[in-house]
Amino acid sequence: MAELYQSLADLNNVRFSAYRTAMKLRRLQKALCLDLLGMPTACEVFDQHGLKQNEQLVDISQLVTCLTSLYQRLEQTHSHLVNVPLCVDMCLNWLLNVYDTSRTGKIRTLSFKTGIISLCKAHLEDKYRFLFRQVASATGFCDQRRLGLLLHDSIQIPRQLGEVASFGGSNIEPSVRSCFQFANNKPELEAAMFLDWMRLEPQSMVWLPVLHRVAAAETAKHQAKCNICKECPIIGFRYRSLKHFNYDICQSCFFSGRVAKGHKMQYPMVEYCTPTTSGEDVRDFAKVLKNKFRTKRYFAKHPRMGYLPVQTILEGDNMETKLQAEYDRLKKMLPVSPQSARDAELIAEAKLLRQHKGRLEARMQILEDHNKQLESQLHRLRQLLEQVRTEAPLNGTALSSPSTSSQRSDSSLPVLRVAASQTTDTMGDDELSSPSQDAGLEEVMEQLNHSFPHSQGPSIGSLFHMADDLGRAMESLVTVMTDEQSASSTRLCASDPAPSCYRLHLPITQAPPLTLQKKKNTPMSPSYLLSSIIP
């Protein structure tokens, strides 16, 4: 059933509501296999199950029994088209959706008959006669109350499809009044007057004759060419202009509202759901010839409708006008006090405060996100510190300096460690560093060793401050080393057989560890050189 309603939504591109509703009902009629059900068969099933009192309620079990009998009879003649359990389930759901929106499990007998007969296979006037008999008295007359019940049950069918607004709304009083005005305001209505009124296609019931025309036009083939899409022959509805000669439109172009150059939608047109005869061609030719002498102003002033309009909007307009006048009168009577102006100021101030509150909440959310990022960075730094601690014993015979080893055992901060190892170089004394470069490296090493304070419980802010100091120290170190490499083309090595070498272990994954050698040239001015980049 859900797939069926989804397919009905594809027809929403039809511009005109009567045709849109009729095409939806035609698709629903085929899905429920009610286009195979004849009216005599339906009447026999109604009588078989005792559905004669139209005011009584029918529960779901009775509905299922009656629908099963209907579809079993259809299965006997259309066994390849009718699936009895599926059809019973879908038809039951449709009837409950139309007439039992509150899901009480019961509907009236009149509602059940109206829904089945409206979609069954029968002539249009036969349907009108059957529906009138259901609400007529024993004498064959119908009063306004009974006619209202019939029209109410009928209008529920397009209402369930969401199209009730185009047919005068759910209020059936204007339709009842229109019918009895057509019958010269008699207290009771006979069948002949009701049929004459229905032949005019009143607005509340126009969807039913359009449904029959849609069904009749499905197999119609017209020997004409569409002036818009050039389709030839035209299948389905054919719309002939009564303003221009040899101007025809197919149903696809007409439903989508397309027009050719020189033709307007307000021009009169005639619809054909069956192939035209020679007499109809002559009649249309005479009408076109007559309309050739009429101006555009005439067609705009005298629009022609294909149905009998029901003036339901006028009642709403009158009611709305009275209410608006009453509102204006009460508004003038209300005295204007300073308190009302104060209230307006308070309302405006409250609105501004709500806007400010929203901005503060947005900022607070941003700060919370930033706090989470800081916590994740702190966690990553701690992991790097633990990784360096575990890798420190694997770097050779590295010994921590006295000034930093005591802090490393007590603090959880990333600490700069300067470890000493023994190396042997055989390069000569002529490759010594210059005093200015030695002084620069000595200053950088001093900055690196004092990047972190010797404290036990640093905060998060001090941790990132120390990380920034470490980054600046690394920049200075790289700058000094770059200057040193550009000044000398060869490396400088120490002359003594066992100089002390310092290795920097930094808990920064982006910067590779560097090896610095210290040559004891003089007791007071040690010199440093870049030995290698440890892979």
Coordinates of C-alpha atoms in Angstrom, one line a residue:
M1 CA 0.0 0.0 0.0
A2 CA 2.9 2.3 0.7
E3 CA 4.3 1.7 -2.7
L4 CA 0.9 2.5 -4.2
Y5 CA 0.7 5.9 -2.5
Q6 CA 4.3 6.6 -3.5
S7 CA 3.4 6.0 -7.1
L8 CA 0.4 8.4 -6.7
A9 CA 2.8 11.1 -5.8
D10 CA 4.3 10.9 -9.3
L11 CA 1.1 12.4 -10.7
N12 CA 1.4 15.6 -8.7
N13 CA 2.9 17.3 -11.8
V14 CA -0.5 17.3 -13.5
R15 CA -1.5 21.0 -13.4
F16 CA -5.3 20.7 -13.2
S17 CA -6.7 19.3 -10.0
A18 CA -9.7 17.5 -11.4
Y19 CA -7.5 15.5 -13.8
R20 CA -4.8 15.0 -11.2
T21 CA -7.4 13.5 -8.8
A22 CA -9.0 11.4 -11.5
M23 CA -5.7 10.0 -12.7
K24 CA -4.8 9.1 -9.1
L25 CA -8.2 7.4 -8.6
R26 CA -7.7 5.5 -11.9
R27 CA -4.4 4.1 -10.7
L28 CA -5.9 3.3 -7.4
Q29 CA -8.9 1.6 -9.1
K30 CA -6.6 -0.6 -11.1
A31 CA -4.4 -1.5 -8.1
L32 CA -7.5 -2.6 -6.2
C33 CA -8.9 -4.5 -9.3
L34 CA -12.2 -2.6 -8.8
D35 CA -12.2 -1.7 -12.5
L36 CA -13.1 -5.4 -13.1
L37 CA -16.1 -5.3 -10.7
G38 CA -19.5 -4.8 -12.2
M39 CA -22.3 -3.1 -10.3
P40 CA -24.7 -6.0 -10.5
T41 CA -22.0 -8.2 -8.8
A42 CA -21.4 -5.6 -6.1
C43 CA -25.2 -5.3 -5.4
E44 CA -25.6 -9.1 -5.1
V45 CA -22.7 -9.2 -2.5
F46 CA -24.2 -6.4 -0.6
D47 CA -27.6 -8.1 -0.4
Q48 CA -26.0 -11.4 0.4
H49 CA -24.3 -10.0 3.5
G50 CA -27.4 -8.1 4.7
L51 CA -26.0 -4.6 4.0
K52 CA -29.4 -2.9 3.7
Q53 CA -29.5 -0.6 6.7
N54 CA -27.3 2.2 5.5
E55 CA -27.1 3.9 8.9
Q56 CA -25.7 0.8 10.7
L57 CA -22.0 0.3 11.4
V58 CA -19.9 -2.4 9.9
D59 CA -16.8 -3.7 11.7
I60 CA -13.6 -5.0 10.2
S61 CA -14.6 -8.7 10.3
Q62 CA -17.7 -8.0 8.3
L63 CA -15.8 -5.8 5.8
V64 CA -13.2 -8.6 5.3
T65 CA -16.0 -11.2 4.7
C66 CA -17.8 -9.0 2.2
L67 CA -14.6 -8.0 0.4
T68 CA -13.5 -11.7 0.2
S69 CA -16.8 -12.6 -1.5
L70 CA -16.4 -9.7 -4.0
Y71 CA -12.9 -10.7 -5.0
Q72 CA -13.6 -14.4 -5.1
R73 CA -16.3 -13.7 -7.7
L74 CA -13.8 -11.6 -9.6
E75 CA -11.2 -14.4 -9.4
Q76 CA -13.6 -16.8 -11.2
T77 CA -13.5 -14.7 -14.3
H78 CA -10.1 -13.0 -13.9
S79 CA -7.9 -15.5 -12.2
H80 CA -4.7 -14.2 -13.7
L81 CA -5.4 -10.6 -12.5
V82 CA -6.9 -11.0 -9.1
N83 CA -4.9 -12.0 -6.0
V84 CA -7.7 -12.4 -3.4
P85 CA -5.7 -12.0 -0.1
L86 CA -3.7 -9.0 -1.5
C87 CA -6.7 -7.3 -2.9
V88 CA -8.8 -7.7 0.2
D89 CA -6.0 -6.3 2.4
M90 CA -5.4 -3.3 0.1
C91 CA -9.0 -2.5 -0.3
L92 CA -9.7 -2.8 3.4
N93 CA -6.8 -0.4 4.1
W94 CA -8.0 2.1 1.6
L95 CA -11.6 2.1 3.0
L96 CA -10.3 2.6 6.5
N97 CA -8.0 5.4 5.4
V98 CA -10.9 7.1 3.7
Y99 CA -13.8 6.6 6.2
D100 CA -12.1 5.6 9.5
T101 CA -9.3 8.1 10.0
S102 CA -9.5 7.7 13.8
R103 CA -9.2 3.9 13.5
T104 CA -12.2 2.9 15.4
G105 CA -12.5 -0.3 13.4
K106 CA -16.0 0.5 12.1
I107 CA -17.5 2.4 9.2
R108 CA -21.1 3.1 8.1
T109 CA -22.7 0.8 5.5
L110 CA -23.4 3.9 3.3
S111 CA -19.7 4.8 3.3
F112 CA -18.7 1.2 2.4
K113 CA -21.2 1.2 -0.6
T114 CA -20.2 4.7 -1.7
G115 CA -16.5 3.8 -1.9
I116 CA -17.0 0.5 -3.7
I117 CA -19.6 1.8 -6.2
S118 CA -17.6 5.0 -7.0
L119 CA -14.6 2.9 -8.3
C120 CA -16.5 -0.1 -9.8
K121 CA -17.1 -0.6 -13.5
A122 CA -20.4 0.9 -14.5
H123 CA -22.0 3.7 -16.4
L124 CA -21.8 7.1 -14.7
E125 CA -25.6 7.6 -14.5
D126 CA -26.1 4.1 -13.1
K127 CA -23.8 5.0 -10.3
Y128 CA -25.7 8.2 -9.7
R129 CA -29.0 6.3 -9.5
F130 CA -27.6 3.7 -7.2
L131 CA -26.2 6.3 -4.8
F132 CA -29.4 8.3 -4.8
R133 CA -31.4 5.2 -3.9
Q134 CA -29.2 4.6 -0.9
V135 CA -30.3 7.9 0.7
A136 CA -33.8 8.2 -0.8
S137 CA -36.9 7.4 1.3
A138 CA -39.4 4.7 0.4
T139 CA -41.3 7.2 -1.7
G140 CA -38.2 7.9 -3.8
F141 CA -37.5 11.4 -2.5
C142 CA -34.5 12.8 -0.6
D143 CA -34.2 15.6 1.8
Q144 CA -31.3 17.9 2.5
R145 CA -30.0 15.9 5.5
R146 CA -29.8 12.6 3.5
L147 CA -28.2 14.3 0.5
G148 CA -25.7 15.9 2.8
L149 CA -24.7 12.4 4.1
L150 CA -24.2 11.2 0.5
L151 CA -22.1 14.1 -0.6
H152 CA -20.1 13.9 2.7
D153 CA -19.1 10.3 2.0
S154 CA -18.4 11.1 -1.6
I155 CA -16.1 14.0 -0.9
Q156 CA -14.0 11.9 1.5
I157 CA -12.5 10.1 -1.5
P158 CA -10.6 13.1 -2.9
R159 CA -10.0 14.3 0.6
Q160 CA -7.9 11.2 1.4
L161 CA -5.7 12.1 -1.6
G162 CA -5.2 15.6 -0.4
E163 CA -7.2 17.2 -3.2
V164 CA -10.4 18.3 -1.3
A165 CA -9.6 22.0 -1.5
S166 CA -10.1 22.0 -5.2
F167 CA -13.6 20.6 -4.9
G168 CA -15.0 23.2 -2.5
G169 CA -13.5 21.8 0.7
S170 CA -15.0 19.5 3.3
N171 CA -18.0 21.7 3.8
I172 CA -20.9 20.2 1.8
E173 CA -23.6 22.7 2.8
P174 CA -23.0 24.9 -0.3
S175 CA -23.3 21.8 -2.5
V176 CA -26.6 20.8 -0.9
R177 CA -27.9 24.3 -1.2
S178 CA -26.9 24.4 -4.9
C179 CA -28.7 21.2 -5.6
F180 CA -32.0 22.3 -4.0
Q181 CA -31.8 25.7 -5.6
F182 CA -31.6 23.9 -8.9
A183 CA -34.7 22.0 -7.9
N184 CA -36.6 25.3 -7.2
N185 CA -36.0 25.1 -3.5
K186 CA -38.4 22.2 -3.0
P187 CA -38.3 20.5 0.4
E188 CA -37.5 17.1 -1.1
L189 CA -35.6 16.1 -4.2
E190 CA -36.5 13.5 -6.7
A191 CA -34.1 11.3 -8.7
A192 CA -34.6 13.1 -12.0
M193 CA -33.7 16.4 -10.6
F194 CA -30.7 14.9 -8.9
L195 CA -29.5 13.4 -12.2
D196 CA -29.9 16.7 -14.0
W197 CA -27.9 18.5 -11.4
M198 CA -25.1 15.8 -11.5
R199 CA -24.9 16.1 -15.3
L200 CA -23.8 19.7 -14.8
E201 CA -20.8 18.2 -12.9
P202 CA -21.0 20.2 -9.7
Q203 CA -17.6 21.2 -8.2
S204 CA -17.8 18.8 -5.3
M205 CA -18.4 15.8 -7.6
V206 CA -16.6 16.8 -10.8
W207 CA -13.8 14.3 -10.1
L208 CA -16.2 11.3 -10.7
P209 CA -17.1 12.1 -14.3
V210 CA -13.5 13.1 -15.1
L211 CA -12.5 9.6 -13.8
H212 CA -14.8 8.0 -16.3
R213 CA -13.4 10.2 -19.1
V214 CA -9.8 9.3 -18.1
A215 CA -10.7 5.6 -18.3
A216 CA -12.4 6.0 -21.7
A217 CA -9.5 8.0 -23.2
E218 CA -6.8 5.4 -22.2
T219 CA -7.2 3.5 -25.5
A220 CA -8.4 6.4 -27.7
K221 CA -6.4 7.2 -30.8
H222 CA -6.9 10.5 -32.7
Q223 CA -5.7 11.1 -36.2
A224 CA -4.2 14.5 -35.4
K225 CA -0.8 16.0 -34.5
C226 CA 0.0 17.9 -31.4
N227 CA 1.0 21.4 -32.2
I228 CA 3.5 21.5 -29.3
C229 CA 5.3 18.1 -29.0
K230 CA 4.4 17.0 -32.6
E231 CA 3.0 13.7 -31.4
C232 CA 1.0 11.9 -34.1
P233 CA -1.4 10.2 -33.7
I234 CA -2.6 11.6 -30.3
I235 CA -3.2 8.9 -27.7
G236 CA -5.5 9.7 -24.8
F237 CA -7.2 13.0 -24.5
R238 CA -7.3 15.3 -27.5
Y239 CA -7.8 19.1 -26.9
R240 CA -8.9 21.1 -29.9
S241 CA -8.7 24.9 -29.9
L242 CA -11.9 26.8 -30.7
K243 CA -9.9 29.9 -31.4
H244 CA -7.5 28.7 -34.1
F245 CA -8.0 26.3 -37.0
N246 CA -6.2 22.9 -36.9
Y247 CA -4.8 23.5 -33.5
D248 CA -4.7 20.3 -31.3
I249 CA -2.9 19.5 -28.0
C250 CA -2.2 16.1 -26.6
Q251 CA -3.0 15.3 -22.9
S252 CA 0.7 15.5 -21.8
C253 CA 1.1 19.0 -23.0
F254 CA -2.3 20.1 -21.8
F255 CA -1.8 18.6 -18.3
S256 CA 1.6 20.3 -18.0
G257 CA 0.2 23.7 -19.1
R258 CA 2.3 24.0 -22.2
V259 CA 1.1 26.3 -25.0
A260 CA 2.4 27.1 -28.5
K261 CA 3.1 30.6 -29.8
G262 CA -0.1 32.6 -30.4
H263 CA -2.3 30.5 -28.1
K264 CA -3.3 31.3 -24.6
M265 CA -4.7 29.2 -21.8
Q266 CA -7.9 31.3 -21.5
Y267 CA -8.9 30.5 -25.1
P268 CA -11.8 28.1 -25.4
M269 CA -11.0 24.4 -26.1
V270 CA -13.0 21.3 -26.5
E271 CA -11.9 17.9 -25.0
Y272 CA -12.3 14.6 -26.8
C273 CA -11.8 11.2 -25.1
T274 CA -13.0 9.3 -28.1
P275 CA -12.2 9.8 -31.9
T276 CA -14.2 12.7 -33.4
T277 CA -17.0 12.3 -35.9
S278 CA -17.6 14.4 -39.0
G279 CA -20.5 16.1 -37.4
E280 CA -18.3 17.2 -34.4
D281 CA -15.7 18.5 -36.9
V282 CA -18.2 20.6 -38.6
R283 CA -19.6 21.9 -35.3
D284 CA -16.1 22.8 -34.1
F285 CA -15.3 24.6 -37.4
A286 CA -18.4 26.8 -37.0
K287 CA -17.4 27.7 -33.4
V288 CA -13.8 28.5 -34.5
L289 CA -15.2 30.8 -37.2
K290 CA -17.4 32.6 -34.7
N291 CA -14.6 33.0 -32.2
K292 CA -12.3 34.5 -34.8
F293 CA -14.3 37.7 -34.6
R294 CA -14.1 37.9 -30.8
T295 CA -11.3 39.8 -29.0
K296 CA -9.0 38.7 -26.2
R297 CA -11.0 41.0 -23.9
Y298 CA -14.1 38.9 -24.6
F299 CA -12.5 35.6 -23.6
A300 CA -11.0 37.2 -20.5
K301 CA -14.4 38.7 -19.5
H302 CA -16.4 35.5 -20.2
P303 CA -14.4 32.5 -19.0
R304 CA -16.1 29.2 -19.4
M305 CA -15.8 26.5 -16.7
G306 CA -16.1 22.8 -17.3
Y307 CA -18.1 22.3 -14.1
L308 CA -20.8 23.9 -12.0
P309 CA -19.0 26.1 -9.5
V310 CA -20.1 25.9 -5.8
Q311 CA -19.6 29.3 -4.1
T312 CA -18.0 28.2 -0.9
I313 CA -15.4 30.9 -0.8
L314 CA -18.0 33.7 -0.4
E315 CA -19.1 32.4 2.9
G316 CA -15.5 32.3 4.2
D317 CA -14.9 35.8 2.9
N318 CA -18.0 37.2 4.6
M319 CA -17.1 35.6 7.9
E320 CA -13.5 36.8 7.6
T321 CA -14.7 40.3 6.9
K322 CA -16.9 40.4 10.0
L323 CA -14.2 39.1 12.2
Q324 CA -11.7 41.6 10.8
A325 CA -14.1 44.5 11.4
E326 CA -14.7 43.3 15.0
Y327 CA -11.0 43.1 15.6
D328 CA -10.4 46.6 14.3
R329 CA -13.3 47.9 16.5
L330 CA -11.9 46.3 19.6
K331 CA -8.4 47.5 18.8
K332 CA -9.6 51.1 18.6
M333 CA -11.4 50.7 22.0
L334 CA -8.3 49.5 23.7
P335 CA -6.6 52.5 25.4
V336 CA -2.9 53.1 24.7
S337 CA -1.1 53.3 28.0
P338 CA 2.6 53.8 28.9
Q339 CA 2.6 50.4 30.3
S340 CA 2.0 48.9 26.8
A341 CA 5.0 50.8 25.5
R342 CA 7.1 49.6 28.4
D343 CA 6.0 46.0 27.6
A344 CA 7.1 46.4 24.0
E345 CA 10.5 47.6 25.2
L346 CA 10.8 44.6 27.5
I347 CA 9.9 42.3 24.7
A348 CA 12.5 43.8 22.5
E349 CA 15.1 43.6 25.3
A350 CA 14.2 40.0 25.9
K351 CA 14.7 39.2 22.3
L352 CA 18.1 40.8 22.3
L353 CA 19.1 38.9 25.4
R354 CA 18.0 35.7 23.8
Q355 CA 20.2 36.5 20.8
H356 CA 23.1 37.3 23.1
K357 CA 22.6 34.1 24.9
G358 CA 22.7 32.2 21.7
R359 CA 26.0 33.9 20.8
L360 CA 27.5 33.1 24.2
E361 CA 26.5 29.5 23.9
A362 CA 28.1 29.3 20.5
R363 CA 31.3 30.7 21.9
M364 CA 31.2 28.4 24.9
Q365 CA 30.9 25.4 22.5
I366 CA 34.0 26.7 20.6
L367 CA 36.0 27.0 23.9
E368 CA 35.0 23.5 24.9
D369 CA 36.2 22.1 21.6
H370 CA 39.4 24.0 22.0
N371 CA 39.8 22.6 25.5
K372 CA 39.4 19.1 24.1
Q373 CA 42.1 19.8 21.6
L374 CA 44.5 21.0 24.3
E375 CA 43.8 17.9 26.4
S376 CA 44.5 15.7 23.4
Q377 CA 47.8 17.5 22.7
L378 CA 48.8 17.2 26.4
H379 CA 48.1 13.4 26.2
R380 CA 50.2 13.1 23.1
L381 CA 53.1 14.9 24.8
R382 CA 52.9 12.6 27.8
Q383 CA 53.0 9.6 25.5
L384 CA 56.1 11.0 23.7
L385 CA 57.7 11.5 27.1
E386 CA 57.0 7.9 28.1
Q387 CA 58.4 6.7 24.7
V388 CA 61.6 8.6 25.2
R389 CA 62.0 7.2 28.7
T390 CA 61.7 3.6 27.4
E391 CA 64.1 4.3 24.5
A392 CA 66.7 6.1 26.5
P393 CA 68.6 2.8 27.7
L394 CA 68.8 1.7 24.1
N395 CA 70.8 4.7 22.9
G396 CA 74.2 3.4 24.1
T397 CA 76.1 4.2 27.3
A398 CA 74.2 7.4 27.7
L399 CA 74.3 9.1 31.1
S400 CA 72.0 12.0 32.1
S401 CA 73.5 15.2 33.3
P402 CA 73.3 15.8 37.1
S403 CA 71.1 18.9 36.6
T404 CA 68.4 17.1 34.6
S405 CA 68.5 13.5 35.9
S406 CA 67.1 14.4 39.3
Q407 CA 64.2 16.3 37.6
R408 CA 63.5 13.5 35.2
S409 CA 62.8 11.0 37.9
D410 CA 60.4 13.3 39.7
S411 CA 58.6 15.3 37.0
S412 CA 56.2 14.1 34.2
L413 CA 57.3 16.9 31.8
P414 CA 59.3 16.3 28.7
V415 CA 62.9 17.1 29.8
L416 CA 65.9 17.9 27.7
R417 CA 68.6 15.4 28.4
V418 CA 72.3 15.8 27.5
A419 CA 74.1 12.5 27.5
A420 CA 77.8 11.9 27.1
S421 CA 79.5 9.1 25.1
Q422 CA 83.0 8.3 24.1
T423 CA 84.1 8.6 20.5
T424 CA 87.4 8.8 18.7
D425 CA 88.2 11.2 15.9
T426 CA 91.5 11.4 13.8
M427 CA 91.1 14.7 12.2
G428 CA 93.8 17.4 12.6
D429 CA 93.9 20.6 14.7
D430 CA 93.6 22.7 11.5
E431 CA 89.8 22.0 11.3
L432 CA 88.8 23.7 14.6
S433 CA 85.7 25.9 14.8
S434 CA 85.9 29.6 15.0
P435 CA 85.4 31.3 18.4
S436 CA 82.2 33.1 17.3
Q437 CA 80.6 29.8 16.2
D438 CA 81.7 28.1 19.5
A439 CA 80.1 30.9 21.4
G440 CA 76.9 30.6 19.4
L441 CA 76.6 26.9 20.0
E442 CA 77.4 27.3 23.7
E443 CA 74.6 29.9 24.0
V444 CA 72.1 27.6 22.2
M445 CA 73.0 24.6 24.5
E446 CA 72.6 26.8 27.5
Q447 CA 69.1 27.8 26.2
L448 CA 68.2 24.2 25.6
N449 CA 69.2 23.1 29.1
H450 CA 67.2 25.9 30.7
S451 CA 64.0 25.5 28.5
F452 CA 62.0 23.9 31.3
P453 CA 61.8 25.0 34.9
H454 CA 62.7 22.6 37.7
S455 CA 59.2 22.2 39.2
Q456 CA 57.3 19.2 40.3
G457 CA 53.7 20.2 39.4
P458 CA 53.5 22.3 36.2
S459 CA 50.2 23.3 34.8
I460 CA 48.9 22.8 31.2
G461 CA 49.7 26.4 30.3
S462 CA 53.3 26.1 31.5
L463 CA 53.7 22.9 29.6
F464 CA 52.8 24.5 26.3
H465 CA 54.9 27.6 27.2
M466 CA 57.9 25.3 27.6
A467 CA 57.1 23.6 24.4
D468 CA 57.2 27.0 22.6
D469 CA 60.6 27.7 24.3
L470 CA 61.9 24.4 23.1
G471 CA 60.8 25.2 19.5
R472 CA 62.6 28.6 19.6
A473 CA 65.7 27.0 20.9
M474 CA 65.6 24.4 18.1
E475 CA 65.3 27.2 15.6
S476 CA 68.4 28.9 17.1
L477 CA 70.3 25.6 17.0
V478 CA 69.5 25.0 13.4
T479 CA 70.4 28.6 12.4
V480 CA 73.8 28.3 14.2
M481 CA 74.5 24.9 12.6
T482 CA 73.6 26.2 9.2
D483 CA 76.0 29.1 9.5
E484 CA 78.7 26.8 10.7
Q485 CA 78.2 24.4 7.7
S486 CA 78.3 27.3 5.2
A487 CA 81.5 28.7 6.8
S488 CA 83.7 25.6 6.7
S489 CA 83.8 22.9 4.0
T490 CA 85.1 20.2 6.2
R491 CA 84.1 19.0 9.7
L492 CA 86.1 19.9 12.8
C493 CA 87.2 17.0 15.0
A494 CA 88.9 16.9 18.4
S495 CA 92.6 16.2 18.7
D496 CA 92.6 14.2 21.9
P497 CA 91.9 10.5 21.6
A498 CA 88.8 10.4 23.9
P499 CA 86.8 13.6 23.7
S500 CA 83.4 13.8 25.3
C501 CA 80.5 13.9 22.9
Y502 CA 77.0 15.2 23.8
R503 CA 73.8 13.7 22.3
L504 CA 70.5 15.5 22.5
H505 CA 67.4 13.4 23.2
L506 CA 64.4 15.5 22.3
P507 CA 60.8 14.3 22.7
I508 CA 59.8 15.8 19.4
T509 CA 58.9 13.4 16.6
Q510 CA 59.3 15.9 13.8
A511 CA 63.0 16.8 14.5
P512 CA 65.6 14.0 14.3
P513 CA 68.2 13.8 17.1
L514 CA 71.5 15.5 16.5
T515 CA 75.0 14.5 17.6
L516 CA 77.3 17.3 18.9
Q517 CA 81.0 16.8 19.6
K518 CA 82.9 18.8 22.2
K519 CA 86.6 19.4 21.7
K520 CA 88.6 20.3 24.8
N521 CA 90.8 22.9 23.0
T522 CA 91.1 25.1 26.0
P523 CA 89.8 24.6 29.5
M524 CA 87.6 27.8 29.4
S525 CA 86.4 27.8 25.8
P526 CA 85.1 24.5 24.5
S527 CA 84.1 24.3 20.8
Y528 CA 81.2 22.3 19.3
L529 CA 80.6 20.9 15.9
L530 CA 77.9 19.0 14.1
S531 CA 79.0 15.4 13.8
S532 CA 76.2 13.5 12.2
I533 CA 72.4 13.2 12.0
I534 CA 71.4 10.0 13.7
P535 CA 69.0 8.1 11.5

